[in-house]
mmCIF file of C-alpha atoms in Angstrom:
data_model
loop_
_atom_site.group_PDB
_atom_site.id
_atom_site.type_symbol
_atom_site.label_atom_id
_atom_site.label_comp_id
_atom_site.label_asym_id
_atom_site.label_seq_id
_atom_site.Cartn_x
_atom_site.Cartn_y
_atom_site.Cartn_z
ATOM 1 C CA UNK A 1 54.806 100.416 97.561
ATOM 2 C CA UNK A 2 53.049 101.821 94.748
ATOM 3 C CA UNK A 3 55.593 101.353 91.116
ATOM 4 C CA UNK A 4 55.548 105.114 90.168
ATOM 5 C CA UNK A 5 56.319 105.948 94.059
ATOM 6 C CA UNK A 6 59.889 104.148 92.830
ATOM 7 C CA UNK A 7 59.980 106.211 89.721
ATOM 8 C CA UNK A 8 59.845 109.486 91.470
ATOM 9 C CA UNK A 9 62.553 108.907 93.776
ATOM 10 C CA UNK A 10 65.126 106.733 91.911
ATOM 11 C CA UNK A 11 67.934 109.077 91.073
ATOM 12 C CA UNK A 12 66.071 111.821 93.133
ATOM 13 C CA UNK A 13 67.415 115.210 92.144
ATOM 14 C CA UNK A 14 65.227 118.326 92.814
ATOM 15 C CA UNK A 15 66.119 121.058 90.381
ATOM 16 C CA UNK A 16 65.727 123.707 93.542
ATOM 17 C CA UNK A 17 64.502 122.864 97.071
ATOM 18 C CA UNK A 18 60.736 122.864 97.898
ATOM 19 C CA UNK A 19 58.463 125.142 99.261
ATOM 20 C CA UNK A 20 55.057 125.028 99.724
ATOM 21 C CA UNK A 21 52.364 128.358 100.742
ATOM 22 C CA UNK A 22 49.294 127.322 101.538
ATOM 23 C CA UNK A 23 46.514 129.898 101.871
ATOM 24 C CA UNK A 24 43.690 130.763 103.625
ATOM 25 C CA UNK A 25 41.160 127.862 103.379
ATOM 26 C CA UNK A 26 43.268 125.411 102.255
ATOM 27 C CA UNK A 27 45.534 124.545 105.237
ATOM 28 C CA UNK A 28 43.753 120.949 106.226
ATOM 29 C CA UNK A 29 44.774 119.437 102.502
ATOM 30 C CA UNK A 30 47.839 121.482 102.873
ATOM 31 C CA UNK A 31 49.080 120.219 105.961
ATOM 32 C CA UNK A 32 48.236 116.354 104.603
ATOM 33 C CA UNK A 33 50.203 117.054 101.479
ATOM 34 C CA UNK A 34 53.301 118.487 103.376
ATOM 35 C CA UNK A 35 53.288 115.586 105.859
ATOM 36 C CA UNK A 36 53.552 113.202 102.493
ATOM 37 C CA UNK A 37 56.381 115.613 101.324
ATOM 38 C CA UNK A 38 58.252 115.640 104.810
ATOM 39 C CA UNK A 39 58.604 112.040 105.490
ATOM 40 C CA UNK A 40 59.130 110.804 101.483
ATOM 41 C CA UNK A 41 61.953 114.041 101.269
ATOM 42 C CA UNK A 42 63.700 113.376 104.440
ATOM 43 C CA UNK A 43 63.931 109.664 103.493
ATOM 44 C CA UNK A 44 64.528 109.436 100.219
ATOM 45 C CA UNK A 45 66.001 112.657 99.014
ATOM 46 C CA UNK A 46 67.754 114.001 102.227
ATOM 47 C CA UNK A 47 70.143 111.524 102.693
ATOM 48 C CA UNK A 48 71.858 112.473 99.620
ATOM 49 C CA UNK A 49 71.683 115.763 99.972
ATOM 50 C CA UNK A 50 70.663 117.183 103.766
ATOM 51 C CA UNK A 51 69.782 120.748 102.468
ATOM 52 C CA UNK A 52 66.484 119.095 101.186
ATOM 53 C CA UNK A 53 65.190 117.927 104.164
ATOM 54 C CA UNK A 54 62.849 120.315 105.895
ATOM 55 C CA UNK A 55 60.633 119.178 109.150
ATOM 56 C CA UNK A 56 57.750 121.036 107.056
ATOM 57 C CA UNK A 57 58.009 122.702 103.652
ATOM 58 C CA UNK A 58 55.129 125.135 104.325
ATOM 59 C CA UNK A 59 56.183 128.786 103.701
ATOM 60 C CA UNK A 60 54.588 130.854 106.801
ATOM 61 C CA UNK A 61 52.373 133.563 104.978
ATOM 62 C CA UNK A 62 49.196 135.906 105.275
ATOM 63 C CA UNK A 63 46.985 137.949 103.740
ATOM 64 C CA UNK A 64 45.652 140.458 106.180
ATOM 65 C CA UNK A 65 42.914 142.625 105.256
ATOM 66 C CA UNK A 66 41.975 146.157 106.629
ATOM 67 C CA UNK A 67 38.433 147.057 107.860
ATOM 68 C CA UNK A 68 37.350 148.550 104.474
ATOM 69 C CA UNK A 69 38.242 145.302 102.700
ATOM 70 C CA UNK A 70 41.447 146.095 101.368
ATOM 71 C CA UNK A 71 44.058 143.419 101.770
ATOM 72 C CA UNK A 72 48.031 142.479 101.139
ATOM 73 C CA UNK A 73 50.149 139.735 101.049
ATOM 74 C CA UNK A 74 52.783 139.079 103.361
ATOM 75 C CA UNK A 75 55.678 136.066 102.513
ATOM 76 C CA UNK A 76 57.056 135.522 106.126
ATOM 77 C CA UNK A 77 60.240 133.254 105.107
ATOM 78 C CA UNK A 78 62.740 133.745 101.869
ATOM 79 C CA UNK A 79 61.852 132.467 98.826
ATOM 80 C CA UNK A 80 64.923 133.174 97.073
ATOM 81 C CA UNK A 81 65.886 129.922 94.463
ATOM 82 C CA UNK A 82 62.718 127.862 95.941
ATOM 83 C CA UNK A 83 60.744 125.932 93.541
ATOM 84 C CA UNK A 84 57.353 127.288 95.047
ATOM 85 C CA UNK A 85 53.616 125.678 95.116
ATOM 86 C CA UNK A 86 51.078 127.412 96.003
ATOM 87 C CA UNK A 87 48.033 125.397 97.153
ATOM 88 C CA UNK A 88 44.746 127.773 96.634
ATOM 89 C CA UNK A 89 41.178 126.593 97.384
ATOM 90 C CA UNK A 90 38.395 128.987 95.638
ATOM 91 C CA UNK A 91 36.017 127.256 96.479
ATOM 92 C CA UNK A 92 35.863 127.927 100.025
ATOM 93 C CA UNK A 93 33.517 129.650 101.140
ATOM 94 C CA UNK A 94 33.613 129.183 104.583
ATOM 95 C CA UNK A 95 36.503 131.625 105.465
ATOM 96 C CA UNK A 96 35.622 135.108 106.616
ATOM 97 C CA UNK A 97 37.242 138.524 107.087
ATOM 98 C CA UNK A 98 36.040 141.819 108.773
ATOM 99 C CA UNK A 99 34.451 144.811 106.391
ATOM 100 C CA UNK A 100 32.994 147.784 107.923
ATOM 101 C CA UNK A 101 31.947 145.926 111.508
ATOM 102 C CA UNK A 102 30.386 142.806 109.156
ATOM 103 C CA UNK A 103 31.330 139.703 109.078
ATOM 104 C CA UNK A 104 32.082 138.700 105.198
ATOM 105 C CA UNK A 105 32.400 135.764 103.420
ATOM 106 C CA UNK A 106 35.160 135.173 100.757
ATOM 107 C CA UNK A 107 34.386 134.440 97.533
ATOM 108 C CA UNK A 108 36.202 132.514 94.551
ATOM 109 C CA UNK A 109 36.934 136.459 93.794
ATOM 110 C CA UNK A 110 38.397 136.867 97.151
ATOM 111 C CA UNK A 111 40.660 133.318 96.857
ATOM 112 C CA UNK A 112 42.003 135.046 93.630
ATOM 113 C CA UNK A 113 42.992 138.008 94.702
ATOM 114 C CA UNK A 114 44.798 136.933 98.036
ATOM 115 C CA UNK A 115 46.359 134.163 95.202
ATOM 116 C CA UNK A 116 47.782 136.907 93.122
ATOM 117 C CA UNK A 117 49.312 139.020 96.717
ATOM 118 C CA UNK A 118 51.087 136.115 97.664
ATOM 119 C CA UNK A 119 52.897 136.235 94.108
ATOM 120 C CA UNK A 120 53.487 139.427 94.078
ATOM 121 C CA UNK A 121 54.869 139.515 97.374
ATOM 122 C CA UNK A 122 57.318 136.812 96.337
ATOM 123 C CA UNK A 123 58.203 139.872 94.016
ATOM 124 C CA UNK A 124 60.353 137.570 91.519
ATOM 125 C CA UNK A 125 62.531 135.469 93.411
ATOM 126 C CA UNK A 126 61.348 131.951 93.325
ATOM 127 C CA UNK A 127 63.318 129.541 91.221
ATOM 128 C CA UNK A 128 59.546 129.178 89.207
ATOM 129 C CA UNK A 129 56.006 129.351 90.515
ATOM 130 C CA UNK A 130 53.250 126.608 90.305
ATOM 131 C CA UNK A 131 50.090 126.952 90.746
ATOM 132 C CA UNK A 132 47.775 124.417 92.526
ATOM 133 C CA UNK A 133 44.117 125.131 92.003
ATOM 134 C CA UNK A 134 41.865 121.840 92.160
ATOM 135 C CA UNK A 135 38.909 123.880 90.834
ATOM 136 C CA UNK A 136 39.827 126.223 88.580
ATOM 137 C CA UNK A 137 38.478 130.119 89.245
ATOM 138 C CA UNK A 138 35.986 130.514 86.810
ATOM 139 C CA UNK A 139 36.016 127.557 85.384
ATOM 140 C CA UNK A 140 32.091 126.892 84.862
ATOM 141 C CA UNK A 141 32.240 130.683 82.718
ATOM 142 C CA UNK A 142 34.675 128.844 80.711
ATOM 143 C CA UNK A 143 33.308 129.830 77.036
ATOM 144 C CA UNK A 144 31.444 133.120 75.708
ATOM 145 C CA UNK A 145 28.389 132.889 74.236
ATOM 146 C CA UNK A 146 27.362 136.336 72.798
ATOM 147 C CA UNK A 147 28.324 139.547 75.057
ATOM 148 C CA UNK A 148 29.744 137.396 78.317
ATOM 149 C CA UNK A 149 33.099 137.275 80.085
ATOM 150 C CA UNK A 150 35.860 134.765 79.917
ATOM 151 C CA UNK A 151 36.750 134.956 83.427
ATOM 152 C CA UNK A 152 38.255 131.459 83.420
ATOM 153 C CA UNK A 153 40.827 132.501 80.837
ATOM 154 C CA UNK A 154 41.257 136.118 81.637
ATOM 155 C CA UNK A 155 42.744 134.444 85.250
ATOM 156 C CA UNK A 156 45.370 131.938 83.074
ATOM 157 C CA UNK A 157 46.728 134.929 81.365
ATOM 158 C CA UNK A 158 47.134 137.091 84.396
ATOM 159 C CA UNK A 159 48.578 134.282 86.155
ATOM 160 C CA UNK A 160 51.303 133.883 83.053
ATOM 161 C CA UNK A 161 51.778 137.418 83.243
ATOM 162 C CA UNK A 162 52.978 137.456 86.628
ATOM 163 C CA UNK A 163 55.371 134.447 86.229
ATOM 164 C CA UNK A 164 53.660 131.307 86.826
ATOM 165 C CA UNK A 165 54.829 128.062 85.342
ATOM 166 C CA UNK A 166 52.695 125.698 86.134
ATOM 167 C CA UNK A 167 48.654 125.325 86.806
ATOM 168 C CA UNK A 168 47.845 122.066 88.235
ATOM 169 C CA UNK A 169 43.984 121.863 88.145
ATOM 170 C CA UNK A 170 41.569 118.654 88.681
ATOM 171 C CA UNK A 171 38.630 117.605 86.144
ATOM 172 C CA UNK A 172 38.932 121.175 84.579
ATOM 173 C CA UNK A 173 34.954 121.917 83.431
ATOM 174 C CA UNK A 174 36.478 122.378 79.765
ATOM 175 C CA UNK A 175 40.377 121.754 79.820
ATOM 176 C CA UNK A 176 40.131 123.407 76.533
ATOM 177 C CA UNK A 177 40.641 126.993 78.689
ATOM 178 C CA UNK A 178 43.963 126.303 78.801
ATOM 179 C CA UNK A 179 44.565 127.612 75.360
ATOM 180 C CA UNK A 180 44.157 130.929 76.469
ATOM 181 C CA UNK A 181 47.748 131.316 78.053
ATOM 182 C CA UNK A 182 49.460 128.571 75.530
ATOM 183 C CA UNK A 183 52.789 128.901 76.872
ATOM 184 C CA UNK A 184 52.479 128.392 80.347
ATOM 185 C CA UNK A 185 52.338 124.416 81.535
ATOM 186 C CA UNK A 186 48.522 123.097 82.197
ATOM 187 C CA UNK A 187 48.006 119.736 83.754
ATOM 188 C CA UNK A 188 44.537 118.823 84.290
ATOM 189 C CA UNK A 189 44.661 115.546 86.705
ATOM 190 C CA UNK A 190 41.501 113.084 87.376
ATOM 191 C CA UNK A 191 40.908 111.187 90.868
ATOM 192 C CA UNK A 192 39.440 108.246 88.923
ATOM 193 C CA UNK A 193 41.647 105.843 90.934
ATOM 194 C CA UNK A 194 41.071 107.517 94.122
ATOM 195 C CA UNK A 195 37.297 107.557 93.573
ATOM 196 C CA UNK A 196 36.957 103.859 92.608
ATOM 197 C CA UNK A 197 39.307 102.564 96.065
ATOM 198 C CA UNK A 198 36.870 104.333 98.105
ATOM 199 C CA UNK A 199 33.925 102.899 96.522
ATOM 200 C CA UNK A 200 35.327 99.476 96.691
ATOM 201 C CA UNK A 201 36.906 100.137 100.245
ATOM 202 C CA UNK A 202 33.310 101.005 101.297
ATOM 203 C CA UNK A 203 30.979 98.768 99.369
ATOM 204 C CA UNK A 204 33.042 95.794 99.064
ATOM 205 C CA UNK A 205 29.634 93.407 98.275
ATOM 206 C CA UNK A 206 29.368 95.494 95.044
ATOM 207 C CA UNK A 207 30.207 93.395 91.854
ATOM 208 C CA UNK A 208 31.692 95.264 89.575
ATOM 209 C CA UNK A 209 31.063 93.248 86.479
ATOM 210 C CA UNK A 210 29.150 93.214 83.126
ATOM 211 C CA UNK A 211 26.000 91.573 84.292
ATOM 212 C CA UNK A 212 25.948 93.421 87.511
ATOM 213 C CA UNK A 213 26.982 96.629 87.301
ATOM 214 C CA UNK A 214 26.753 99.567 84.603
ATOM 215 C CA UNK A 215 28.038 103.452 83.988
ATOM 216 C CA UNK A 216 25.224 106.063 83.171
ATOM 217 C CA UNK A 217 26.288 109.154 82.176
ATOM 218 C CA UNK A 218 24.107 112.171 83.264
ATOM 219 C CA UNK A 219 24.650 114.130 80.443
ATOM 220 C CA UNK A 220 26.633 114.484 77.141
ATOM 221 C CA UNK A 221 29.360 116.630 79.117
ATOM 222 C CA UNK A 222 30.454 114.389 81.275
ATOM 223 C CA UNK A 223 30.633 111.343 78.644
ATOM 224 C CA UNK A 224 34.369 111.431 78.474
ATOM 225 C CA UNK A 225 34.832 110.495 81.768
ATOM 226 C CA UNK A 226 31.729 107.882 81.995
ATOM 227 C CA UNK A 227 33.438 106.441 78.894
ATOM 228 C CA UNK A 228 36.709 105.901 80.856
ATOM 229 C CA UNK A 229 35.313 104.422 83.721
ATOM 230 C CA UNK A 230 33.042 101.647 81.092
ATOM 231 C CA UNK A 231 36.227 101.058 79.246
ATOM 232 C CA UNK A 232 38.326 100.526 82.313
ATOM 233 C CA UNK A 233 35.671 97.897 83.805
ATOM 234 C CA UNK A 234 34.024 96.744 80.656
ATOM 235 C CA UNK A 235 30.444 97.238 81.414
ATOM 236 C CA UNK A 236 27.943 98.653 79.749
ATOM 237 C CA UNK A 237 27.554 102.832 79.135
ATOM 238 C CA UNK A 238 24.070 104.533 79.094
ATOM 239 C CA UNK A 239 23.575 108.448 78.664
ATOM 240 C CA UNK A 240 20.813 111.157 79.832
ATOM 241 C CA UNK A 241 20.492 113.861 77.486
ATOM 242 C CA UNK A 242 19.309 117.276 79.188
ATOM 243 C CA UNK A 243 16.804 119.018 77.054
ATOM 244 C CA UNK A 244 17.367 122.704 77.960
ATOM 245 C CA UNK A 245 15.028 125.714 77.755
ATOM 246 C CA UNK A 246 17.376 128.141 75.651
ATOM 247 C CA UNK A 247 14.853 130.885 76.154
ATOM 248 C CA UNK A 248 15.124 131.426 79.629
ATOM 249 C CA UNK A 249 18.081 131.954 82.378
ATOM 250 C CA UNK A 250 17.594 131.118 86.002
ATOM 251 C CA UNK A 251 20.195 131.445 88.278
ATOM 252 C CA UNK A 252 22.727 131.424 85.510
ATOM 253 C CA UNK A 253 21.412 128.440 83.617
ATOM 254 C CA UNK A 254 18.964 127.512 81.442
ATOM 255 C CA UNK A 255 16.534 125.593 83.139
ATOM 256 C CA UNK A 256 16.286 121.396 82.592
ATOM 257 C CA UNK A 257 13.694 120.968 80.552
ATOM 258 C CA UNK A 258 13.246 117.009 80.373
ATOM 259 C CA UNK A 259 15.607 113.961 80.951
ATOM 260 C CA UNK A 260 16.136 111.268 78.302
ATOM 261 C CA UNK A 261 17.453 108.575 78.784
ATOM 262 C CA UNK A 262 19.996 106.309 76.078
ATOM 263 C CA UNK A 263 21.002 103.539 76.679
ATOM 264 C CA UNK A 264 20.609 99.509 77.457
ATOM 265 C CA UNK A 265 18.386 98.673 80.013
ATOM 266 C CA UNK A 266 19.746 99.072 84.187
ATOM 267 C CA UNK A 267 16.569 96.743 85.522
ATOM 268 C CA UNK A 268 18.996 94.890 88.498
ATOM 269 C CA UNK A 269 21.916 96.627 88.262
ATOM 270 C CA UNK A 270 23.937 98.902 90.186
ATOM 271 C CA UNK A 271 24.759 101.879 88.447
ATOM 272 C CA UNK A 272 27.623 104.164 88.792
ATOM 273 C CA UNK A 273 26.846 108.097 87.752
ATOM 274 C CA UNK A 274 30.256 110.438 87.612
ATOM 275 C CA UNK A 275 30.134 114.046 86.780
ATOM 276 C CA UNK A 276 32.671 116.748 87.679
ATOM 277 C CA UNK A 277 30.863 119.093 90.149
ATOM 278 C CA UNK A 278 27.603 118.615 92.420
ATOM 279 C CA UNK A 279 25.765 122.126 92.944
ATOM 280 C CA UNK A 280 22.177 122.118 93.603
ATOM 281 C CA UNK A 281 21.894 118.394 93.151
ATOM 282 C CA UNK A 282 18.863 118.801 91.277
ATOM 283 C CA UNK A 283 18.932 117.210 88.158
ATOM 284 C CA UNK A 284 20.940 114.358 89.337
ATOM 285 C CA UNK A 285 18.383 113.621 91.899
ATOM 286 C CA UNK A 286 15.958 113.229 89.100
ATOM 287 C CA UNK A 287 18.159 111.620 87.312
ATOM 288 C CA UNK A 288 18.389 108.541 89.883
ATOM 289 C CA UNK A 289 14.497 108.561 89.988
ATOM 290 C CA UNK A 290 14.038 108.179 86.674
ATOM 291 C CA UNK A 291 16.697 105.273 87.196
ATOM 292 C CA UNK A 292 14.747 103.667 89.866
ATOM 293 C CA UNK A 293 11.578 103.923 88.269
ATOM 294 C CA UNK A 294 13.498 102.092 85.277
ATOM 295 C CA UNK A 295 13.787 98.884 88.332
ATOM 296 C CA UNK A 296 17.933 99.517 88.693
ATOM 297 C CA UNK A 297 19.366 98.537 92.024
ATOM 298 C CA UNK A 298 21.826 100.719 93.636
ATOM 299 C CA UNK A 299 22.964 103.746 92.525
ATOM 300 C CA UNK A 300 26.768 105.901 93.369
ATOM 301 C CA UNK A 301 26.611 108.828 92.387
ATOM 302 C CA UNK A 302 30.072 110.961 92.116
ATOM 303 C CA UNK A 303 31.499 113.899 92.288
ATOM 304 C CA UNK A 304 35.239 115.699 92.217
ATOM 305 C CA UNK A 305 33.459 118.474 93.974
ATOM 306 C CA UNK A 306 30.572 118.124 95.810
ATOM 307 C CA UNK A 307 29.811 121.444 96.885
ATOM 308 C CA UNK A 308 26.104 121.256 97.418
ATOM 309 C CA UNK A 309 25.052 125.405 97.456
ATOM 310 C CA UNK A 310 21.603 124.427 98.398
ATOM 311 C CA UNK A 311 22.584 122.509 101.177
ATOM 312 C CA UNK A 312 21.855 118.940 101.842
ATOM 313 C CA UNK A 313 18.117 118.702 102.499
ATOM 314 C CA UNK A 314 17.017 117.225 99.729
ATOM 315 C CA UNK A 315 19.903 114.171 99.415
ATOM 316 C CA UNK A 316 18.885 113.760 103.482
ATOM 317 C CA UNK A 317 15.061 113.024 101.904
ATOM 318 C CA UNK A 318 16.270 111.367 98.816
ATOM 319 C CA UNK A 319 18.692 108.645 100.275
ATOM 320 C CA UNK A 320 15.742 107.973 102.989
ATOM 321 C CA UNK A 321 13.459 107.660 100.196
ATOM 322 C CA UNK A 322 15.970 104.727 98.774
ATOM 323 C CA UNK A 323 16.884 107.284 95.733
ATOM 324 C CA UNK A 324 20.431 106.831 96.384
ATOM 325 C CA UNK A 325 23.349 104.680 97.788
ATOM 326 C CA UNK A 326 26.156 107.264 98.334
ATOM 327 C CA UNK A 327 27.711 110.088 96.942
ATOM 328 C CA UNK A 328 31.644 109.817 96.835
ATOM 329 C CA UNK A 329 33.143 112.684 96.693
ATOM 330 C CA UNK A 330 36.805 114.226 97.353
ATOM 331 C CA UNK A 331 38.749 116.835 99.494
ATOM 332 C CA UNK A 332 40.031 119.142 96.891
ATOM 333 C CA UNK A 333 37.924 121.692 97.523
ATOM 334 C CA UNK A 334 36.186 122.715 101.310
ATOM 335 C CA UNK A 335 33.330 120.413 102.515
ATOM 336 C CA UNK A 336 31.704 121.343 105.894
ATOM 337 C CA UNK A 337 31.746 119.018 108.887
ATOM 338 C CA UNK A 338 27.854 118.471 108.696
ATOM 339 C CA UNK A 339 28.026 116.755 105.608
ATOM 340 C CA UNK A 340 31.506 114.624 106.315
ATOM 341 C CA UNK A 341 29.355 113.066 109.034
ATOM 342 C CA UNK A 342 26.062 112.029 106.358
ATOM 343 C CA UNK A 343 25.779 108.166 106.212
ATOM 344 C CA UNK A 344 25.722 108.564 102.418
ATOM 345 C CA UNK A 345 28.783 110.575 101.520
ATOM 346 C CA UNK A 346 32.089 109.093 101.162
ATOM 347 C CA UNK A 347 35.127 111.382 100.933
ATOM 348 C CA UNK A 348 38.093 110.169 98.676
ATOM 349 C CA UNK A 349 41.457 111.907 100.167
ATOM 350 C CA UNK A 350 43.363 113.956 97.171
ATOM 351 C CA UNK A 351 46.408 114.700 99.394
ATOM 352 C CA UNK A 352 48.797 111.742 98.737
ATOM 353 C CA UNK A 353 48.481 111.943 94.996
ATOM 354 C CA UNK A 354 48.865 115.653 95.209
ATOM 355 C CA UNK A 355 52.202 115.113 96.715
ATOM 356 C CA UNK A 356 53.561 112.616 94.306
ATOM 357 C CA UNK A 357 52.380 115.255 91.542
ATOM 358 C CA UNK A 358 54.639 117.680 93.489
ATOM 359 C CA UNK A 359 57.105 115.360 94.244
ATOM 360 C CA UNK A 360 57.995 114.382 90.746
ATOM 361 C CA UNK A 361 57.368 118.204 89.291
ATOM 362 C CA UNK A 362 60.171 119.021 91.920
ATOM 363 C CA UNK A 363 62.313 116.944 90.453
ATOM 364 C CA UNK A 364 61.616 117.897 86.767
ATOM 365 C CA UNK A 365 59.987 113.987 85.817
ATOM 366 C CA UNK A 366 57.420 113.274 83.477
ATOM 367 C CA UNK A 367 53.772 112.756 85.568
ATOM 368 C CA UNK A 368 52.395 110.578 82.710
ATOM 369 C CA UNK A 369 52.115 107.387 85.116
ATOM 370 C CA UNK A 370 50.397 110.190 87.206
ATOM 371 C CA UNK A 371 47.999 111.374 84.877
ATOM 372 C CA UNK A 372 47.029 107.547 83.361
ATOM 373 C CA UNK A 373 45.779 105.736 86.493
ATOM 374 C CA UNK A 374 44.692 102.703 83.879
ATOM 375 C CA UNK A 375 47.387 100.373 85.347
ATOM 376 C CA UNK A 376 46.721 101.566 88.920
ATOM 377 C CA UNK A 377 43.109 100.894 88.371
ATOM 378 C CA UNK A 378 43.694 97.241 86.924
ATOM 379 C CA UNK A 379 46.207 96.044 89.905
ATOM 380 C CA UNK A 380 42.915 97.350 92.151
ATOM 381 C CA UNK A 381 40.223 95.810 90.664
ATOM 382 C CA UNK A 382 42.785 92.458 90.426
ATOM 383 C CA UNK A 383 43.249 92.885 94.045
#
């Protein structure tokens, strides 16, 4: 048993009892978090106290829509003195809802408003309201840059405004958004640990030392996180630096001009490439050819969210090609079946840290050992 699972329940004392509403699109993580919840409460917690055990914590609710697209939230069960969670997923894109005779997709627009019903619907009475949005809404349109909207902080602030605590977020894009509502709690979590057991849980012939094995970053963004992972198994770092054409916007972006790369040489090693989100794929595709061409061996590439908008095509040609070894990914966010079921991609499940995050926020104690997974990471790669 894991030593911080101790540390949340020694002296267990929730400051209110638990609820959880999970909305549309989010119910297969929800349902894995709430069977954490249900068997660590009614072991741990609800034999001191048997008003805290619950045979599920999830809070029955809806958000119904009319035909011309207009919706409302509806709370099913009292709220009244529950410490609530609401588990949102805005990145799903797969749920659908009728407008005018079509069949419509929801957007991360869509999530967010159905977020903000159920709120409002709880109309005050929670104990407090958290917030638990693995990718934030608007989180890539998280800085302006001449006449542009801050949609990533104009959500924090409505959120604050309508009484929420807590945001519990995963690899934020910038975590520096959370300055925009300064007195309202921001935690901004990392599956590092959760990433690494599933590579070494699925690859166990991979050496993951200095002469075998190496961290390329695949841009200057995402160094922080490259940085941790080097430091944590002391092997060397390397960087690509995307040369951008500033003139021109395509789809959003400015185009990738040219790759650089920085760095020692990878010639025979495995190398290990972490970013924060997966979209097109396209410049991390080049990226591993211009690592291949270099003479590296295998290469992981990973994501918190691999959510793939062009579809899959292309990492179907590249990993037959030899391009790639797997992409690891995790379930914070909704992945279709089709691509659970690739040979190359490797999901890391979110749901039993999620509930220890819960678990301890319940109970008003610090999530440091939460948010540091050094120590976790160092019994693993012992083990």
């Amino acid at each position: 048993m894991p030593t911080f699972f101790t540390t949340v329940f020694e002296d267990a004392s929730p400051v209110a009892p638990l609820g959880l509403i999970v909305l549309k699109g989010a119910e297969e993580l929800g349902k894995r978090i709430d069977n954490y919840l249900v068997k660590w409460y009614n072991r741990d917690v609800g034999y001191m106290d048997p008003k805290f055990k619950r045979e599920s914590f999830i809070i029955k609710s809806s958000c119904p829509r009319f035909t011309t697209g207009d919706g409302k939230g509806i709370i099913e069960d009292s709220v009244r003195g529950i410490d609530l969670y609401v588990l949102v997923d805005v990145g799903n894109y797969n749920v659908k809802y009728n407008l005018y005779g079509h069949e419509n997709c929801m957007s991360p627009d869509d999530h967010f408003s159905d977020l903000k019903r159920v709120i409002s619907a709880a109309g005050g009475k929670p104990a407090r309201i958290t917030v638990i949005m693995p990718i934030l809404y608007g989180g890539r349109q998280h800085r302006r840059n001449s006449r542009e909207s801050l949609d990533c902080a104009q959500m924090l602030q409505e959120l604050h405004a309508m009484g929420v605590k807590d945001i519990i977020t995963f690899d934020a894009h910038d975590p520096r958004v959370q300055n925009a509502a300064p007195l309202m709690g921001f935690d901004n979590f990392f599956a590092t640990y959760q990433i690494m057991k599933a590579l070494m849980l699925n690859f166990p012939d991979v050496k993951l030392d200095h002469d075998n094995f190496m961290i390329v970053s695949p841009d200057e963004g995402a160094m922080a996180r490259n940085i941790y992972y080097a430091s944590i198994l002391g092997v060397d770092l390397g960087m690509f630096y995307k040369r951008r054409d500033y003139t021109t916007i395509v789809n959003g972006r400015n185009p990738i001009v040219a790759h650089e790369y920085i760095g020692t040489d990878v010639k025979g090693k495995d190398i290990f490439v972490a970013d924060d989100i997966i979209a097109t794929g396209d410049s991390v595709l080049r990226l591993c050819r211009e690592l291949k061409e270099k003479g590296c061996g295998k290469i992981f590439l990973m994501a918190t969210y691999g959510l793939f908008t062009e579809g899959t095509e292309k990492f179907d040609k590249a990993y037959q090609e030899g391009l790639f070894t797997a992409v690891i990914s995790t379930n914070l966010t909704y992945c279709r079946e089709e691509l659970q079921n690739k040979p190359w991609y490797v999901v890391a499940d979110l749901s039993k840290y999620i509930a220890y995050i819960i678990s301890s926020c319940n109970q008003n104690k610090s999530v440091s050992p939460l948010l540091n997974s050094a120590d976790r990471l160092h019994e693993l790669l012992g083990k």
